Structure formats: structure tokens, C-alpha cells
Amino acid sequence: MQVIDLYTIRLTVNGVAVERSIEPRMLLSDFLRHELNLTGTHVGCEHGSCGACTILMDGAAVRACIMFAVQADGHALTTVEGLSADPDKLHPLQAAFRETHALQCGYCTPGFLMTLVPFLEENPQPDEAAIRDVLSGNICRCTGYQNIVDAVLLAARK
Amino acid sequence: MKPAPFAYFAPHNLDEALDLLAQHGYDGKVLAGGQSLIPTMNFRLAQPAALVDINRVAELAFLDEDAGGGLRIGALTRQRTLERSAAVASRAPLLHATMPYIAHVQIRNRGTLGGSLAHADPAAELPAVMVALGARFRLQSRRGARWVAAADFYIGLFTTALQEDELIAEIEIPAMPARAGWSIQEIARRHGDYAIVGVAAVVELDPAGLCRAARLIYFSVGEGPTAAPSAAAVLLGQPADDGVIAAAARAAAQQDIDPLGDIHATPAYRRHLVEVLGRRALQEAFGRAVQA
């Protein structure tokens, strides 16, 4: 019987210090969902193609399903739960998604939001081509993307 | 799906990393950005017994301009860092122009230059670009360092000159010669997808305006970066007019490249793209060389 070593990691998730002992093979997406109960990070394809699991690591969008949780040791993560400090208040981008009907089933939405938040910080007034370019790493099977593009344009105007 | 269990090591410096690679040999695998390795492990197509995570080896992450006008890049440098680097944009504009073709921003935030080069996916842009640029790689092991030209590094499908105790430590890109031009061309189903066919070109003119050197390196047409020597032979010593460029691209498609078919494209379609993209790449590269 193989003995599996556990690793203790310390990191910050949505501003909260976290410490857990985990197997090194645990994917970061599973760590967030199963260890921290942050189920807003969704798992679609689990091989880095669909973008549903996108989160921020040290402010940059990354795919949580193709990182090991041990690799997040010492880093600061933000998930969709961390977008708004007040649980009763939406982040401006979330509000824009609601206003333009930029989601239907909603499964891909957290990944879109986490891709777009750092994008809008860097490009406060993006044109449609730039928006479609950054959206290329996230798959949505419901909306046809048009309303998502509209949401980004609306959020940028506000 | 979930990866099989493995032993995990996170060395803090290069010596420790090389010790671990020497110790684990064939069963050990370097984990850099992980953007190709971890999906492969999720599918259990790869089940390495040990991972040597080099993300904490700070000495492998650097981007320096050398005195000769070239670049020295640490293997752990993120693709996103290259994409945003003014030094890359001015000294290796072909590399700069290639970055947006590589997957998506979330991938480039994690993916490393050395990782992509060592992974040697036949559809990847970076290996072909490095061959076109005449780059060379410093391979490091506990036994020492050796420099290998990018053109000699790629041996076959996902197969490189790396020994099991070695990793790529550094990539050296020479300065662009005077009167040189470049181009990157790619056809993919959607932006960020793997190329159906792509090509990187670097050409050089002599003082009389004749072609002095031409490297036309295709990707996604064979087992790795694929050169087009017949096309280069058509170009050498010739004025780069439309007729010569068309003949060179035809030579690439008919003599140099023998593409396979898959669900994305038939061999005939790929061969057609080899000619069309070769022509576009040469026109753009020679256009830049004239103005350089």
C-alpha cells in the first residue's frame, strides 16, 4: 500500500488566510470546492479548455483545474465569491451581466467574470474586438456571447 | 478526471531541482506552467511517479537584453511576461507577434517559454519560432550544461534532445540581422485553438536586395517544427518578387512538407495551406526586410 504524503499549504482566499493539509495531486479547483466549500468555481471540462474554473491568482486569471492546490501555497486567490464584499450587492460587472441577460444556465458565468475583471482593470474602455479576443478562452453554450459582449461594454461605460 | 498519485517536490533553487531530476530519472517529470502536463495527467495519459515543481526556482525566471542585441530568457519566464515585454517587442518582434496565437490569456499567465519548448507539441508555435529565429537552448543537468541549437533539439513527436536528468534552463535568441524580415501565419478553427497549419519565416537580404538567407519553419504539419529547404533553395540569391515567392511556396508544399490528415483537416487541405501560408509569410517577411 502506497503511503501518500500530505502537504500543508498556507494561502489567502478572498482575503481570508487558509491552512490545509492535502494530497499533492489535488487540483486547485477541487480544493476550492471540496475543502473550502467555495462552489462558485465551476468545473466544466477539467482539462483547461472551457474556462469555467477561471480564478485569480495574485490578480491574474488562471485555470484552477490545471493547477495543483500545492502550487497555490503562499499565493493570494480570488474566486467569484470574493468579487463583492457585500453578499447582498453585486460587483458592477455582475450587475451588468444581469442587466443585459448575459447568462442563461449560468454554469460558465463565474469563469467569464473572473476572466473579465482583470481585463477591465487593464482595459477600462475596450472595443468589441478586444472583448471577443479575451473571451476566446471561455466557452458558453447558451448565450451565443452577444449579450456577454454587451455586458462588458455596459460595465465599461459605468 | 483526476491525476494518479505522485511524489511532489518543490525545490527552491536550480541545484536542488537538478539533484531531484538525477535521482528520479525516467520516473520524474518537470512541472513548470503545467498547462499541457496537468491536462495530460488529468486524463491519465501521463502518470509520472514524481513531479519536480520548478515554480519556486527564481533563478530560472529572467529576461535579459544581451550586449549583442539579442535576448537571454530564463526557461521559467511566463508567456504573458514575454507578451508584455518591450525588450521582446523590439529585439524579437517575431516572438512578440507570436504570443497572442498561443492559447488564451489564462493559459499564458501560467505557461512558460521553457515548458512549451520542452513539451514539443507538433502544433505549438514556439518551437517553430525558435528554429526560425536561430535560437539555442542551454540544457542543464548535474553533469553540467550544454548548448543545443533549436533546430537540433527537436527529434520527433514530443521527442527532444533532453536527457531524463536535464531541463531547459535558458533560451538565447540572437539579434536580428540587418535587412532581415519576419512573419508568423496560422490558420486555426478559432482564435487560440491549435493551428491546423502554421509557419514562421525569417528572411535576410544582401546589399543588392537579393535573398541571402531564408528560414521557413512550419508547425502542425509533421512530428515537430518542419523546415522547408527546397523553398529556401528557390529563394537564395534571387530578388524576392512575387514569382519567386510563389515558386518557393509551391516547392514547400510539393517537395518539403508531407502532411497527415486528422479530424481537423485532410492532407490535401493542409498541403494547400502550406502553399498559401508560405506565400503570405514570405511576402510579409520580405516586405519587412526591404524596410529594415
mmCIF file with all atom_site columns, N, CA and C in Angstrom, chain B residues 110-132:
data_model
loop_
_atom_site.group_PDB
_atom_site.id
_atom_site.type_symbol
_atom_site.label_atom_id
_atom_site.label_alt_id
_atom_site.label_comp_id
_atom_site.label_asym_id
_atom_site.label_entity_id
_atom_site.label_seq_id
_atom_site.pdbx_PDB_ins_code
_atom_site.Cartn_x
_atom_site.Cartn_y
_atom_site.Cartn_z
_atom_site.occupancy
_atom_site.B_iso_or_equiv
_atom_site.pdbx_formal_charge
_atom_site.auth_seq_id
_atom_site.auth_comp_id
_atom_site.auth_asym_id
_atom_site.auth_atom_id
_atom_site.pdbx_PDB_model_num
ATOM 1  N N  . ARG B 1 110 ? 0.099  31.376 -16.931 1.00 0.00 ? 110 ARG B N  1
ATOM 2  C CA . ARG B 1 110 ? 0.798  30.287 -16.235 1.00 0.00 ? 110 ARG B CA 1
ATOM 3  C C  . ARG B 1 110 ? 1.897  29.668 -17.098 1.00 0.00 ? 110 ARG B C  1
ATOM 4  N N  . GLY B 1 111 ? 1.613  29.495 -18.373 1.00 0.00 ? 111 GLY B N  1
ATOM 5  C CA . GLY B 1 111 ? 2.510  28.765 -19.267 1.00 0.00 ? 111 GLY B CA 1
ATOM 6  C C  . GLY B 1 111 ? 3.865  29.437 -19.372 1.00 0.00 ? 111 GLY B C  1
ATOM 7  N N  . THR B 1 112 ? 4.907  28.626 -19.468 1.00 0.00 ? 112 THR B N  1
ATOM 8  C CA . THR B 1 112 ? 6.264  29.166 -19.534 1.00 0.00 ? 112 THR B CA 1
ATOM 9  C C  . THR B 1 112 ? 6.862  28.924 -20.912 1.00 0.00 ? 112 THR B C  1
ATOM 10 N N  . LEU B 1 113 ? 7.901  29.717 -21.224 1.00 0.00 ? 113 LEU B N  1
ATOM 11 C CA . LEU B 1 113 ? 8.593  29.529 -22.500 1.00 0.00 ? 113 LEU B CA 1
ATOM 12 C C  . LEU B 1 113 ? 9.280  28.158 -22.530 1.00 0.00 ? 113 LEU B C  1
ATOM 13 N N  . GLY B 1 114 ? 10.051 27.854 -21.499 1.00 0.00 ? 114 GLY B N  1
ATOM 14 C CA . GLY B 1 114 ? 10.781 26.592 -21.485 1.00 0.00 ? 114 GLY B CA 1
ATOM 15 C C  . GLY B 1 114 ? 9.860  25.383 -21.488 1.00 0.00 ? 114 GLY B C  1
ATOM 16 N N  . GLY B 1 115 ? 8.738  25.510 -20.799 1.00 0.00 ? 115 GLY B N  1
ATOM 17 C CA . GLY B 1 115 ? 7.794  24.392 -20.746 1.00 0.00 ? 115 GLY B CA 1
ATOM 18 C C  . GLY B 1 115 ? 7.242  24.061 -22.117 1.00 0.00 ? 115 GLY B C  1
ATOM 19 N N  . SER B 1 116 ? 6.836  25.083 -22.855 1.00 0.00 ? 116 SER B N  1
ATOM 20 C CA . SER B 1 116 ? 6.306  24.846 -24.196 1.00 0.00 ? 116 SER B CA 1
ATOM 21 C C  . SER B 1 116 ? 7.382  24.273 -25.110 1.00 0.00 ? 116 SER B C  1
ATOM 22 N N  . LEU B 1 117 ? 8.601  24.780 -24.985 1.00 0.00 ? 117 LEU B N  1
ATOM 23 C CA . LEU B 1 117 ? 9.681  24.295 -25.854 1.00 0.00 ? 117 LEU B CA 1
ATOM 24 C C  . LEU B 1 117 ? 10.026 22.839 -25.541 1.00 0.00 ? 117 LEU B C  1
ATOM 25 N N  . ALA B 1 118 ? 10.024 22.477 -24.257 1.00 0.00 ? 118 ALA B N  1
ATOM 26 C CA . ALA B 1 118 ? 10.384 21.110 -23.872 1.00 0.00 ? 118 ALA B CA 1
ATOM 27 C C  . ALA B 1 118 ? 9.252  20.128 -24.157 1.00 0.00 ? 118 ALA B C  1
ATOM 28 N N  . HIS B 1 119 ? 8.011  20.616 -24.084 1.00 0.00 ? 119 HIS B N  1
ATOM 29 C CA . HIS B 1 119 ? 6.863  19.736 -24.327 1.00 0.00 ? 119 HIS B CA 1
ATOM 30 C C  . HIS B 1 119 ? 6.840  19.269 -25.787 1.00 0.00 ? 119 HIS B C  1
ATOM 31 N N  . ALA B 1 120 ? 7.242  20.153 -26.698 1.00 0.00 ? 120 ALA B N  1
ATOM 32 C CA . ALA B 1 120 ? 7.422  19.783 -28.106 1.00 0.00 ? 120 ALA B CA 1
ATOM 33 C C  . ALA B 1 120 ? 6.149  19.274 -28.769 1.00 0.00 ? 120 ALA B C  1
ATOM 34 N N  . ASP B 1 121 ? 5.047  19.963 -28.508 1.00 0.00 ? 121 ASP B N  1
ATOM 35 C CA . ASP B 1 121 ? 3.819  19.622 -29.227 1.00 0.00 ? 121 ASP B CA 1
ATOM 36 C C  . ASP B 1 121 ? 4.007  19.995 -30.696 1.00 0.00 ? 121 ASP B C  1
ATOM 37 N N  . PRO B 1 122 ? 3.682  19.097 -31.620 1.00 0.00 ? 122 PRO B N  1
ATOM 38 C CA . PRO B 1 122 ? 3.918  19.403 -33.037 1.00 0.00 ? 122 PRO B CA 1
ATOM 39 C C  . PRO B 1 122 ? 3.067  20.565 -33.556 1.00 0.00 ? 122 PRO B C  1
ATOM 40 N N  . ALA B 1 123 ? 1.989  20.899 -32.850 1.00 0.00 ? 123 ALA B N  1
ATOM 41 C CA . ALA B 1 123 ? 1.149  22.013 -33.281 1.00 0.00 ? 123 ALA B CA 1
ATOM 42 C C  . ALA B 1 123 ? 1.512  23.324 -32.584 1.00 0.00 ? 123 ALA B C  1
ATOM 43 N N  . ALA B 1 124 ? 2.511  23.303 -31.731 1.00 0.00 ? 124 ALA B N  1
ATOM 44 C CA . ALA B 1 124 ? 2.847  24.503 -30.954 1.00 0.00 ? 124 ALA B CA 1
ATOM 45 C C  . ALA B 1 124 ? 3.631  25.491 -31.801 1.00 0.00 ? 124 ALA B C  1
ATOM 46 N N  . GLU B 1 125 ? 3.393  26.780 -31.522 1.00 0.00 ? 125 GLU B N  1
ATOM 47 C CA . GLU B 1 125 ? 4.058  27.843 -32.267 1.00 0.00 ? 125 GLU B CA 1
ATOM 48 C C  . GLU B 1 125 ? 5.509  28.029 -31.837 1.00 0.00 ? 125 GLU B C  1
ATOM 49 N N  . LEU B 1 126 ? 5.744  28.019 -30.511 1.00 0.00 ? 126 LEU B N  1
ATOM 50 C CA . LEU B 1 126 ? 7.050  28.461 -30.010 1.00 0.00 ? 126 LEU B CA 1
ATOM 51 C C  . LEU B 1 126 ? 8.229  27.636 -30.517 1.00 0.00 ? 126 LEU B C  1
ATOM 52 N N  . PRO B 1 127 ? 8.131  26.298 -30.597 1.00 0.00 ? 127 PRO B N  1
ATOM 53 C CA . PRO B 1 127 ? 9.289  25.564 -31.131 1.00 0.00 ? 127 PRO B CA 1
ATOM 54 C C  . PRO B 1 127 ? 9.663  26.015 -32.549 1.00 0.00 ? 127 PRO B C  1
ATOM 55 N N  . ALA B 1 128 ? 8.670  26.182 -33.416 1.00 0.00 ? 128 ALA B N  1
ATOM 56 C CA . ALA B 1 128 ? 8.957  26.602 -34.797 1.00 0.00 ? 128 ALA B CA 1
ATOM 57 C C  . ALA B 1 128 ? 9.551  28.005 -34.827 1.00 0.00 ? 128 ALA B C  1
ATOM 58 N N  . VAL B 1 129 ? 9.035  28.880 -33.980 1.00 0.00 ? 129 VAL B N  1
ATOM 59 C CA . VAL B 1 129 ? 9.556  30.254 -33.933 1.00 0.00 ? 129 VAL B CA 1
ATOM 60 C C  . VAL B 1 129 ? 11.019 30.261 -33.487 1.00 0.00 ? 129 VAL B C  1
ATOM 61 N N  . MET B 1 130 ? 11.338 29.406 -32.508 1.00 0.00 ? 130 MET B N  1
ATOM 62 C CA . MET B 1 130 ? 12.730 29.351 -32.036 1.00 0.00 ? 130 MET B CA 1
ATOM 63 C C  . MET B 1 130 ? 13.668 28.828 -33.121 1.00 0.00 ? 130 MET B C  1
ATOM 64 N N  . VAL B 1 131 ? 13.214 27.856 -33.896 1.00 0.00 ? 131 VAL B N  1
ATOM 65 C CA . VAL B 1 131 ? 14.044 27.366 -35.001 1.00 0.00 ? 131 VAL B CA 1
ATOM 66 C C  . VAL B 1 131 ? 14.220 28.480 -36.032 1.00 0.00 ? 131 VAL B C  1
ATOM 67 N N  . ALA B 1 132 ? 13.125 29.182 -36.358 1.00 0.00 ? 132 ALA B N  1
ATOM 68 C CA . ALA B 1 132 ? 13.205 30.260 -37.348 1.00 0.00 ? 132 ALA B CA 1
ATOM 69 C C  . ALA B 1 132 ? 14.136 31.375 -36.884 1.00 0.00 ? 132 ALA B C  1
#
